[in-house]
PDB file of C-alpha atoms in Angstrom:
ATOM      1  CA  MET A 259     131.380  71.474 116.285  1.00 46.00           C
ATOM      2  CA  ARG A 260     129.908  73.670 118.893  1.00 42.00           C
ATOM      3  CA  ASP A 261     127.058  72.666 121.320  1.00 42.00           C
ATOM      4  CA  ASN A 262     124.024  75.024 121.625  1.00 36.00           C
ATOM      5  CA  GLY A 263     125.753  78.274 122.736  1.00 40.00           C
ATOM      6  CA  ARG A 264     124.603  81.685 120.938  1.00 36.00           C
ATOM      7  CA  VAL A 265     127.131  83.778 120.625  1.00 38.00           C
ATOM      8  CA  THR A 266     124.851  86.823 119.983  1.00 32.00           C
ATOM      9  CA  SER A 267     121.547  87.618 119.472  1.00 29.00           C
ATOM     10  CA  ALA A 268     121.305  89.128 116.349  1.00 32.00           C
ATOM     11  CA  THR A 269     118.313  88.520 114.240  1.00 33.00           C
ATOM     12  CA  ARG A 270     118.661  91.285 111.902  1.00 39.00           C
ATOM     13  CA  GLN A 271     117.386  90.844 108.343  1.00 42.00           C
ATOM     14  CA  PRO A 272     119.695  89.377 105.419  1.00 50.00           C
ATOM     15  CA  GLU A 273     122.350  91.889 103.749  1.00 55.00           C
ATOM     16  CA  THR A 274     123.192  90.570 100.335  1.00 51.00           C
ATOM     17  CA  PRO A 275     126.413  91.862  98.613  1.00 52.00           C
ATOM     18  CA  ALA A 276     125.975  93.197  95.004  1.00 48.00           C
ATOM     19  CA  ALA A 277     125.560  90.483  92.672  1.00 52.00           C
ATOM     20  CA  THR A 278     128.262  89.127  91.052  1.00 65.00           C
ATOM     21  CA  THR A 279     129.668  85.463  89.347  1.00 85.00           C
ATOM     22  CA  PRO A 280     126.283  83.525  89.651  1.00 91.00           C
ATOM     23  CA  PRO A 281     126.899  80.921  92.068  1.00 95.00           C
ATOM     24  CA  ARG A 282     127.954  76.907  91.069  1.00 96.00           C
ATOM     25  CA  LEU A 283     128.528  76.338  94.238  1.00 96.00           C
ATOM     26  CA  ILE A 284     127.065  76.442  97.778  1.00 97.00           C
ATOM     27  CA  ALA A 285     129.765  75.512 101.044  1.00 97.00           C
ATOM     28  CA  THR A 286     127.615  75.919 104.226  1.00 97.00           C
ATOM     29  CA  ASP A 287     128.631  74.980 107.777  1.00 98.00           C
ATOM     30  CA  LEU A 288     126.334  72.823 110.014  1.00 97.00           C
ATOM     31  CA  ASP A 289     126.596  73.716 113.362  1.00 96.00           C
ATOM     32  CA  GLY A 290     124.829  77.524 114.304  1.00 97.00           C
ATOM     33  CA  THR A 291     124.905  77.589 110.742  1.00 98.00           C
ATOM     34  CA  LEU A 292     122.390  75.062 108.281  1.00 97.00           C
ATOM     35  CA  LEU A 293     121.117  72.988 111.776  1.00 96.00           C
ATOM     36  CA  ARG A 294     118.705  74.985 113.942  1.00 96.00           C
ATOM     37  CA  ASP A 295     120.331  74.641 117.590  1.00 96.00           C
ATOM     38  CA  ASP A 296     117.847  71.274 117.681  1.00 94.00           C
ATOM     39  CA  LYS A 297     120.056  70.093 115.383  1.00 93.00           C
ATOM     40  CA  SER A 298     117.279  69.771 113.019  1.00 93.00           C
ATOM     41  CA  VAL A 299     117.248  70.934 109.475  1.00 94.00           C
ATOM     42  CA  SER A 300     114.332  72.604 108.971  1.00 95.00           C
ATOM     43  CA  PRO A 301     111.514  71.631 106.318  1.00 95.00           C
ATOM     44  CA  ARG A 302     112.158  75.523 104.431  1.00 97.00           C
ATOM     45  CA  THR A 303     116.118  74.298 104.324  1.00 96.00           C
ATOM     46  CA  ILE A 304     115.491  71.011 102.974  1.00 94.00           C
ATOM     47  CA  ALA A 305     113.643  72.420 100.349  1.00 95.00           C
ATOM     48  CA  ALA A 306     116.139  75.081  99.755  1.00 95.00           C
ATOM     49  CA  LEU A 307     118.931  72.590  99.211  1.00 94.00           C
ATOM     50  CA  ALA A 308     116.873  70.317  97.320  1.00 92.00           C
ATOM     51  CA  ALA A 309     115.850  73.533  95.294  1.00 95.00           C
ATOM     52  CA  ALA A 310     119.713  74.395  94.511  1.00 94.00           C
ATOM     53  CA  GLU A 311     120.803  71.322  93.477  1.00 92.00           C
ATOM     54  CA  GLU A 312     117.930  70.916  91.100  1.00 93.00           C
ATOM     55  CA  ALA A 313     119.171  74.348  89.640  1.00 94.00           C
ATOM     56  CA  GLY A 314     122.627  72.855  88.841  1.00 94.00           C
ATOM     57  CA  ILE A 315     124.265  74.475  92.177  1.00 94.00           C
ATOM     58  CA  GLU A 316     126.040  72.093  94.367  1.00 94.00           C
ATOM     59  CA  VAL A 317     125.806  71.358  97.758  1.00 93.00           C
ATOM     60  CA  PHE A 318     128.939  71.122 100.488  1.00 94.00           C
ATOM     61  CA  PHE A 319     128.351  70.831 103.665  1.00 95.00           C
ATOM     62  CA  VAL A 320     131.893  71.932 105.265  1.00 97.00           C
ATOM     63  CA  THR A 321     132.262  71.798 109.294  1.00 97.00           C
ATOM     64  CA  GLY A 322     134.103  70.620 111.696  1.00 96.00           C
ATOM     65  CA  ARG A 323     132.457  67.864 112.280  1.00 94.00           C
ATOM     66  CA  PRO A 324     134.159  64.382 112.390  1.00 92.00           C
ATOM     67  CA  ALA A 325     132.539  61.918 109.300  1.00 89.00           C
ATOM     68  CA  ARG A 326     130.173  59.919 111.887  1.00 87.00           C
ATOM     69  CA  TRP A 327     128.552  62.804 113.535  1.00 85.00           C
ATOM     70  CA  MET A 328     127.010  63.235 109.695  1.00 88.00           C
ATOM     71  CA  ASP A 329     123.702  61.062 110.212  1.00 80.00           C
ATOM     72  CA  VAL A 330     122.108  64.798 110.521  1.00 77.00           C
ATOM     73  CA  VAL A 331     122.856  65.399 106.779  1.00 81.00           C
ATOM     74  CA  SER A 332     123.350  62.306 105.310  1.00 71.00           C
ATOM     75  CA  ASP A 333     119.774  62.429 103.303  1.00 68.00           C
ATOM     76  CA  HIS A 334     120.673  65.724 101.950  1.00 67.00           C
ATOM     77  CA  VAL A 335     124.303  65.507 100.419  1.00 61.00           C
ATOM     78  CA  HIS A 336     121.971  64.312  96.577  1.00 62.00           C
ATOM     79  CA  GLY A 337     124.424  63.407  93.950  1.00 60.00           C
ATOM     80  CA  HIS A 338     127.745  63.908  94.549  1.00 65.00           C
ATOM     81  CA  GLY A 339     127.370  62.809  98.255  1.00 78.00           C
ATOM     82  CA  LEU A 340     130.652  64.568  99.623  1.00 89.00           C
ATOM     83  CA  ALA A 341     131.176  66.604 102.503  1.00 93.00           C
ATOM     84  CA  ILE A 342     133.869  68.300 104.691  1.00 97.00           C
ATOM     85  CA  CYS A 343     134.663  67.148 107.359  1.00 96.00           C
ATOM     86  CA  GLY A 344     136.919  67.808 110.828  1.00 97.00           C
ATOM     87  CA  ASN A 345     137.605  71.463 109.521  1.00 98.00           C
ATOM     88  CA  GLY A 346     139.247  70.126 106.211  1.00 98.00           C
ATOM     89  CA  ALA A 347     141.347  67.331 107.600  1.00 98.00           C
ATOM     90  CA  ALA A 348     138.959  65.074 105.481  1.00 97.00           C
ATOM     91  CA  VAL A 349     136.586  64.735 102.482  1.00 96.00           C
ATOM     92  CA  VAL A 350     133.826  62.164 102.890  1.00 94.00           C
ATOM     93  CA  ASP A 351     131.013  60.551 101.002  1.00 90.00           C
ATOM     94  CA  LEU A 352     128.161  59.776 102.626  1.00 84.00           C
ATOM     95  CA  HIS A 353     126.489  57.747 100.228  1.00 78.00           C
ATOM     96  CA  GLY A 354     126.992  54.787 102.262  1.00 70.00           C
ATOM     97  CA  GLY A 355     124.687  55.846 105.364  1.00 64.00           C
ATOM     98  CA  PRO A 356     126.135  56.460 108.961  1.00 62.00           C
ATOM     99  CA  GLY A 357     128.725  54.123 109.951  1.00 65.00           C
ATOM    100  CA  ALA A 358     129.751  52.836 106.174  1.00 68.00           C
ATOM    101  CA  HIS A 359     131.067  56.374 104.800  1.00 79.00           C
ATOM    102  CA  ARG A 360     134.240  56.499 103.015  1.00 87.00           C
ATOM    103  CA  PHE A 361     136.913  58.925 103.358  1.00 93.00           C
ATOM    104  CA  VAL A 362     137.471  60.146  99.662  1.00 94.00           C
ATOM    105  CA  LYS A 363     140.672  62.505 100.791  1.00 96.00           C
ATOM    106  CA  VAL A 364     142.658  62.800 104.136  1.00 97.00           C
ATOM    107  CA  ARG A 365     144.957  65.409 105.255  1.00 98.00           C
ATOM    108  CA  GLU A 366     146.044  64.229 108.578  1.00 97.00           C
ATOM    109  CA  LEU A 367     148.326  66.151 111.263  1.00 98.00           C
ATOM    110  CA  ALA A 368     151.450  64.751 111.405  1.00 97.00           C
ATOM    111  CA  ARG A 369     152.426  63.276 114.727  1.00 97.00           C
ATOM    112  CA  GLU A 370     155.557  64.900 115.086  1.00 97.00           C
ATOM    113  CA  ASN A 371     153.365  68.585 114.710  1.00 98.00           C
ATOM    114  CA  ALA A 372     151.145  67.549 117.127  1.00 98.00           C
ATOM    115  CA  LEU A 373     153.380  66.278 119.814  1.00 98.00           C
ATOM    116  CA  ASP A 374     154.810  69.788 119.499  1.00 98.00           C
ATOM    117  CA  ALA A 375     151.261  71.385 119.562  1.00 98.00           C
ATOM    118  CA  VAL A 376     150.985  69.303 123.076  1.00 98.00           C
ATOM    119  CA  ARG A 377     153.905  70.294 124.494  1.00 98.00           C
ATOM    120  CA  LEU A 378     154.251  74.281 123.488  1.00 98.00           C
ATOM    121  CA  LEU A 379     150.335  74.536 124.261  1.00 98.00           C
ATOM    122  CA  ARG A 380     151.164  72.749 128.192  1.00 97.00           C
ATOM    123  CA  GLU A 381     153.535  75.279 128.511  1.00 98.00           C
ATOM    124  CA  ALA A 382     151.740  78.050 127.527  1.00 98.00           C
ATOM    125  CA  ALA A 383     148.483  77.179 129.446  1.00 98.00           C
ATOM    126  CA  PRO A 384     149.075  74.855 131.962  1.00 98.00           C
ATOM    127  CA  GLY A 385     145.891  72.692 132.599  1.00 97.00           C
ATOM    128  CA  THR A 386     145.112  72.596 128.934  1.00 98.00           C
ATOM    129  CA  VAL A 387     143.974  68.692 128.329  1.00 98.00           C
ATOM    130  CA  TYR A 388     143.433  66.989 125.169  1.00 98.00           C
ATOM    131  CA  ALA A 389     141.461  64.274 122.826  1.00 97.00           C
ATOM    132  CA  VAL A 390     142.708  63.219 119.485  1.00 97.00           C
ATOM    133  CA  GLU A 391     140.449  62.556 116.761  1.00 96.00           C
ATOM    134  CA  GLN A 392     141.276  60.334 113.926  1.00 96.00           C
ATOM    135  CA  THR A 393     139.327  58.997 110.917  1.00 93.00           C
ATOM    136  CA  PHE A 394     137.487  56.381 112.764  1.00 90.00           C
ATOM    137  CA  GLY A 395     138.472  56.726 116.389  1.00 91.00           C
ATOM    138  CA  PHE A 396     138.313  59.210 118.907  1.00 95.00           C
ATOM    139  CA  ASN A 397     140.654  58.922 122.031  1.00 96.00           C
ATOM    140  CA  GLN A 398     140.926  61.103 125.137  1.00 96.00           C
ATOM    141  CA  GLU A 399     143.168  61.890 128.319  1.00 97.00           C
ATOM    142  CA  PRO A 400     141.054  60.812 131.878  1.00 96.00           C
ATOM    143  CA  ALA A 401     140.760  64.605 132.591  1.00 96.00           C
ATOM    144  CA  TYR A 402     139.101  65.405 129.065  1.00 95.00           C
ATOM    145  CA  PRO A 403     135.589  66.579 130.296  1.00 92.00           C
ATOM    146  CA  LYS A 404     132.487  64.711 128.469  1.00 87.00           C
ATOM    147  CA  LEU A 405     132.185  67.046 125.688  1.00 77.00           C
ATOM    148  CA  HIS A 406     130.755  65.081 123.220  1.00 73.00           C
ATOM    149  CA  VAL A 407     128.213  62.086 122.869  1.00 73.00           C
ATOM    150  CA  GLU A 408     130.399  59.647 122.607  1.00 80.00           C
ATOM    151  CA  VAL A 409     132.544  57.214 124.812  1.00 87.00           C
ATOM    152  CA  PRO A 410     135.853  57.694 123.909  1.00 90.00           C
ATOM    153  CA  ASP A 411     138.029  54.621 122.445  1.00 93.00           C
ATOM    154  CA  SER A 412     140.394  54.864 125.072  1.00 94.00           C
ATOM    155  CA  LEU A 413     141.981  56.485 127.974  1.00 96.00           C
ATOM    156  CA  ALA A 414     145.753  58.253 127.859  1.00 97.00           C
ATOM    157  CA  PRO A 415     148.345  60.861 128.196  1.00 98.00           C
ATOM    158  CA  ALA A 416     148.100  63.040 124.751  1.00 98.00           C
ATOM    159  CA  GLU A 417     151.803  61.979 124.359  1.00 97.00           C
ATOM    160  CA  ASP A 418     151.201  58.103 125.156  1.00 97.00           C
ATOM    161  CA  LEU A 419     148.351  58.464 122.362  1.00 97.00           C
ATOM    162  CA  LEU A 420     150.320  60.687 120.007  1.00 97.00           C
ATOM    163  CA  ALA A 421     153.783  58.301 120.321  1.00 96.00           C
ATOM    164  CA  PRO A 422     155.145  56.829 117.042  1.00 93.00           C
ATOM    165  CA  ASP A 423     154.628  52.996 118.694  1.00 93.00           C
ATOM    166  CA  SER A 424     151.265  53.868 120.229  1.00 94.00           C
ATOM    167  CA  HIS A 425     148.195  51.672 119.326  1.00 92.00           C
ATOM    168  CA  THR A 426     146.627  54.203 117.465  1.00 92.00           C
ATOM    169  CA  ALA A 427     149.784  54.564 115.200  1.00 92.00           C
ATOM    170  CA  GLY A 428     148.019  52.960 112.519  1.00 91.00           C
ATOM    171  CA  GLU A 429     144.985  55.627 111.603  1.00 94.00           C
ATOM    172  CA  PRO A 430     145.989  58.685 110.586  1.00 96.00           C
ATOM    173  CA  VAL A 431     145.452  62.001 113.264  1.00 97.00           C
ATOM    174  CA  LEU A 432     142.670  64.191 112.051  1.00 97.00           C
ATOM    175  CA  LYS A 433     143.004  66.905 114.742  1.00 97.00           C
ATOM    176  CA  ILE A 434     143.416  67.240 118.400  1.00 98.00           C
ATOM    177  CA  LEU A 435     140.817  69.078 120.585  1.00 98.00           C
ATOM    178  CA  ALA A 436     142.173  71.087 123.401  1.00 98.00           C
ATOM    179  CA  TYR A 437     140.148  72.263 126.379  1.00 98.00           C
ATOM    180  CA  HIS A 438     140.897  74.741 129.298  1.00 98.00           C
ATOM    181  CA  PRO A 439     138.827  74.539 132.484  1.00 96.00           C
ATOM    182  CA  GLU A 440     139.354  78.212 133.199  1.00 97.00           C
ATOM    183  CA  LEU A 441     140.152  80.634 129.813  1.00 98.00           C
ATOM    184  CA  ASP A 442     138.418  82.827 127.531  1.00 98.00           C
ATOM    185  CA  PRO A 443     137.624  80.785 124.653  1.00 98.00           C
ATOM    186  CA  ASP A 444     139.307  83.657 122.222  1.00 98.00           C
ATOM    187  CA  ALA A 445     141.831  84.621 124.793  1.00 98.00           C
ATOM    188  CA  PHE A 446     142.564  80.941 124.358  1.00 98.00           C
ATOM    189  CA  LEU A 447     142.552  80.947 120.768  1.00 98.00           C
ATOM    190  CA  THR A 448     145.244  83.459 120.303  1.00 98.00           C
ATOM    191  CA  LEU A 449     147.300  81.952 122.496  1.00 98.00           C
ATOM    192  CA  ALA A 450     147.476  78.940 121.680  1.00 98.00           C
ATOM    193  CA  ARG A 451     147.743  80.706 117.989  1.00 98.00           C
ATOM    194  CA  LEU A 452     151.095  82.247 119.285  1.00 98.00           C
ATOM    195  CA  ALA A 453     152.730  79.504 120.997  1.00 98.00           C
ATOM    196  CA  ILE A 454     152.142  76.654 118.401  1.00 98.00           C
ATOM    197  CA  GLY A 455     152.723  78.673 115.078  1.00 97.00           C
ATOM    198  CA  ASP A 456     153.103  77.340 111.958  1.00 97.00           C
ATOM    199  CA  ARG A 457     153.218  73.536 113.358  1.00 97.00           C
ATOM    200  CA  ALA A 458     149.820  73.842 112.956  1.00 98.00           C
ATOM    201  CA  ASN A 459     146.066  75.557 112.320  1.00 98.00           C
ATOM    202  CA  VAL A 460     144.409  76.348 115.324  1.00 98.00           C
ATOM    203  CA  THR A 461     140.707  77.522 115.375  1.00 98.00           C
ATOM    204  CA  ARG A 462     137.629  77.032 117.415  1.00 97.00           C
ATOM    205  CA  SER A 463     133.589  76.493 116.776  1.00 96.00           C
ATOM    206  CA  SER A 464     132.501  75.790 120.212  1.00 94.00           C
ATOM    207  CA  PRO A 465     131.229  78.801 122.727  1.00 93.00           C
ATOM    208  CA  SER A 466     133.644  77.230 125.359  1.00 95.00           C
ATOM    209  CA  ALA A 467     137.475  77.502 125.562  1.00 97.00           C
ATOM    210  CA  LEU A 468     137.483  74.348 123.366  1.00 97.00           C
ATOM    211  CA  LEU A 469     140.230  74.772 120.453  1.00 98.00           C
ATOM    212  CA  GLU A 470     140.784  72.676 117.297  1.00 98.00           C
ATOM    213  CA  ILE A 471     144.296  71.522 116.121  1.00 98.00           C
ATOM    214  CA  SER A 472     144.861  70.550 112.386  1.00 98.00           C
ATOM    215  CA  GLY A 473     147.747  70.273 109.998  1.00 98.00           C
ATOM    216  CA  PRO A 474     149.826  73.451 109.067  1.00 97.00           C
ATOM    217  CA  SER A 475     147.715  74.170 106.017  1.00 94.00           C
ATOM    218  CA  VAL A 476     144.686  72.212 106.977  1.00 98.00           C
ATOM    219  CA  SER A 477     141.314  74.576 106.733  1.00 98.00           C
ATOM    220  CA  LYS A 478     137.827  74.745 105.639  1.00 98.00           C
ATOM    221  CA  ALA A 479     138.851  76.756 102.762  1.00 98.00           C
ATOM    222  CA  SER A 480     141.909  75.296 101.646  1.00 98.00           C
ATOM    223  CA  THR A 481     140.209  71.827 101.501  1.00 98.00           C
ATOM    224  CA  LEU A 482     137.235  73.334  99.666  1.00 98.00           C
ATOM    225  CA  ALA A 483     139.577  75.166  97.476  1.00 98.00           C
ATOM    226  CA  LEU A 484     140.756  71.800  96.571  1.00 97.00           C
ATOM    227  CA  CYS A 485     137.355  70.010  95.754  1.00 96.00           C
ATOM    228  CA  CYS A 486     136.432  73.588  93.442  1.00 97.00           C
ATOM    229  CA  ALA A 487     139.464  72.877  91.718  1.00 97.00           C
ATOM    230  CA  GLU A 488     138.734  69.674  90.968  1.00 96.00           C
ATOM    231  CA  ARG A 489     135.407  70.710  89.414  1.00 95.00           C
ATOM    232  CA  GLY A 490     136.611  73.940  87.632  1.00 97.00           C
ATOM    233  CA  ILE A 491     135.106  76.202  89.989  1.00 97.00           C
ATOM    234  CA  SER A 492     136.622  79.240  90.879  1.00 97.00           C
ATOM    235  CA  HIS A 493     136.179  81.288  94.879  1.00 97.00           C
ATOM    236  CA  GLU A 494     133.886  83.814  92.861  1.00 97.00           C
ATOM    237  CA  GLU A 495     131.172  80.995  91.939  1.00 97.00           C
ATOM    238  CA  VAL A 496     130.989  80.098  95.520  1.00 98.00           C
ATOM    239  CA  VAL A 497     128.278  81.360  98.633  1.00 98.00           C
ATOM    240  CA  ALA A 498     129.789  80.257 101.874  1.00 98.00           C
ATOM    241  CA  PHE A 499     127.757  80.458 104.796  1.00 98.00           C
ATOM    242  CA  GLY A 500     129.134  80.312 108.474  1.00 98.00           C
ATOM    243  CA  ASP A 501     129.139  81.654 112.362  1.00 98.00           C
ATOM    244  CA  MET A 502     132.073  80.805 114.332  1.00 98.00           C
ATOM    245  CA  PRO A 503     135.929  81.588 113.991  1.00 98.00           C
ATOM    246  CA  ASN A 504     137.010  78.394 112.239  1.00 98.00           C
ATOM    247  CA  ASP A 505     134.654  79.534 109.072  1.00 98.00           C
ATOM    248  CA  VAL A 506     136.882  82.448 108.595  1.00 98.00           C
ATOM    249  CA  GLU A 507     138.703  81.860 105.994  1.00 98.00           C
ATOM    250  CA  MET A 508     136.409  80.202 104.275  1.00 98.00           C
ATOM    251  CA  LEU A 509     133.826  82.976 104.349  1.00 98.00           C
ATOM    252  CA  THR A 510     136.999  85.079 102.508  1.00 98.00           C
ATOM    253  CA  TRP A 511     137.943  82.891 100.550  1.00 98.00           C
ATOM    254  CA  ALA A 512     134.575  82.736  98.964  1.00 98.00           C
ATOM    255  CA  GLY A 513     132.825  85.313  96.305  1.00 97.00           C
ATOM    256  CA  ARG A 514     129.974  85.711  98.130  1.00 97.00           C
ATOM    257  CA  SER A 515     129.836  85.068 102.082  1.00 98.00           C
ATOM    258  CA  TYR A 516     127.474  85.229 105.120  1.00 98.00           C
ATOM    259  CA  ALA A 517     127.601  85.138 108.109  1.00 98.00           C
ATOM    260  CA  MET A 518     124.999  84.099 110.249  1.00 98.00           C
ATOM    261  CA  GLY A 519     122.755  86.529 112.911  1.00 98.00           C
ATOM    262  CA  ASN A 520     124.002  84.066 115.825  1.00 97.00           C
ATOM    263  CA  ALA A 521     127.628  84.355 114.305  1.00 98.00           C
ATOM    264  CA  HIS A 522     131.379  85.716 116.575  1.00 98.00           C
ATOM    265  CA  PRO A 523     132.265  88.822 115.750  1.00 97.00           C
ATOM    266  CA  ASP A 524     135.397  87.766 113.906  1.00 97.00           C
ATOM    267  CA  VAL A 525     132.665  85.861 111.321  1.00 98.00           C
ATOM    268  CA  VAL A 526     130.601  89.027 110.841  1.00 98.00           C
ATOM    269  CA  ALA A 527     134.222  90.923 109.715  1.00 98.00           C
ATOM    270  CA  ALA A 528     134.862  88.056 107.332  1.00 98.00           C
ATOM    271  CA  ALA A 529     132.275  87.468 105.679  1.00 98.00           C
ATOM    272  CA  SER A 530     130.449  89.995 102.879  1.00 97.00           C
ATOM    273  CA  GLY A 531     127.137  89.575 103.530  1.00 97.00           C
ATOM    274  CA  ARG A 532     124.611  89.052 106.906  1.00 98.00           C
ATOM    275  CA  THR A 533     121.830  86.928 107.118  1.00 98.00           C
ATOM    276  CA  VAL A 534     119.586  86.250 110.183  1.00 98.00           C
ATOM    277  CA  ALA A 535     120.200  83.732 112.594  1.00 98.00           C
ATOM    278  CA  ASN A 536     120.091  79.637 112.208  1.00 98.00           C
ATOM    279  CA  ASN A 537     116.944  79.596 114.084  1.00 98.00           C
ATOM    280  CA  ASP A 538     115.551  81.424 111.491  1.00 98.00           C
ATOM    281  CA  ASP A 539     116.534  79.348 108.399  1.00 98.00           C
ATOM    282  CA  GLY A 540     119.298  82.082 107.976  1.00 98.00           C
ATOM    283  CA  VAL A 541     120.901  79.729 104.898  1.00 98.00           C
ATOM    284  CA  ALA A 542     117.511  79.000 103.277  1.00 98.00           C
ATOM    285  CA  VAL A 543     116.745  82.762 103.270  1.00 98.00           C
ATOM    286  CA  VAL A 544     119.596  83.359 101.235  1.00 98.00           C
ATOM    287  CA  ILE A 545     119.458  80.359  98.453  1.00 97.00           C
ATOM    288  CA  GLU A 546     115.910  81.471  98.142  1.00 97.00           C
ATOM    289  CA  ARG A 547     116.936  84.832  96.955  1.00 96.00           C
ATOM    290  CA  LEU A 548     119.988  83.763  94.482  1.00 95.00           C
ATOM    291  CA  LEU A 549     117.721  81.691  92.926  1.00 95.00           C
ATOM    292  CA  ASP A 550     115.056  83.936  92.379  1.00 92.00           C
ATOM    293  CA  GLU A 551     118.463  85.778  90.811  1.00 87.00           C
ATOM    294  CA  ARG A 552     118.719  83.070  88.315  1.00 79.00           C
ATOM    295  CA  ARG A 553     115.123  83.444  87.524  1.00 72.00           C
TER     296      ARG A 553
END
């Protein structure tokens, strides 16, 4: 979940780690990674994804996006139909198409933890405003800015939205969004992690000071590991792509990983290789090379 801000202007050619175990699964972020800045999937990337699937390599989209924003890639999920959404908070079957997806796995943020996170971050960073992302619903505080392309289901203080007797109580909370109008994004992330501690997992995928707060053990990496274990796939057999801090754990976990040419410095440090920017089809460039290695 990021907008079209460029993090760096790097356009260097891909660096490929030394060949290791042949890949069985490709895990790729969407915004800033697989998608171009106009949110399209290029013809070259579509062809590369199809070629990977034809070669027997599963492709998983692993994103901070909610399930209802997955229509941009729902035509490209191929046989398994699954995507990891909400930074690992949900595994979703997209076969039904937009609005008809099915939640296969939900790793919710307990309301008690969510309320603790809101309280602690309000104390540490006055002026923070919140939105609450659920399996199907999206609710926000009145002061939360219009950062998204949808109208919220309701407006109320986060404490009311997360209360056990709230009208939202029947639906799992996937993550909280926390926005600060003044703080530097990386400084806000560091401050929030220190304030919240082990009560929740805090990350970010936007170039603005917008944080994403999930369950304590929930991340792209941990949910991807669960999906791989169900398939008998080891981390050495996974190739991962990303561009923002919410991708760091996944890139560290995967046997081979690539930071995009437009990636955040923390992502570059975490990945074992680099590719060109999302607008230059950096994911496709690597997939094509991986398939050439198999021939």
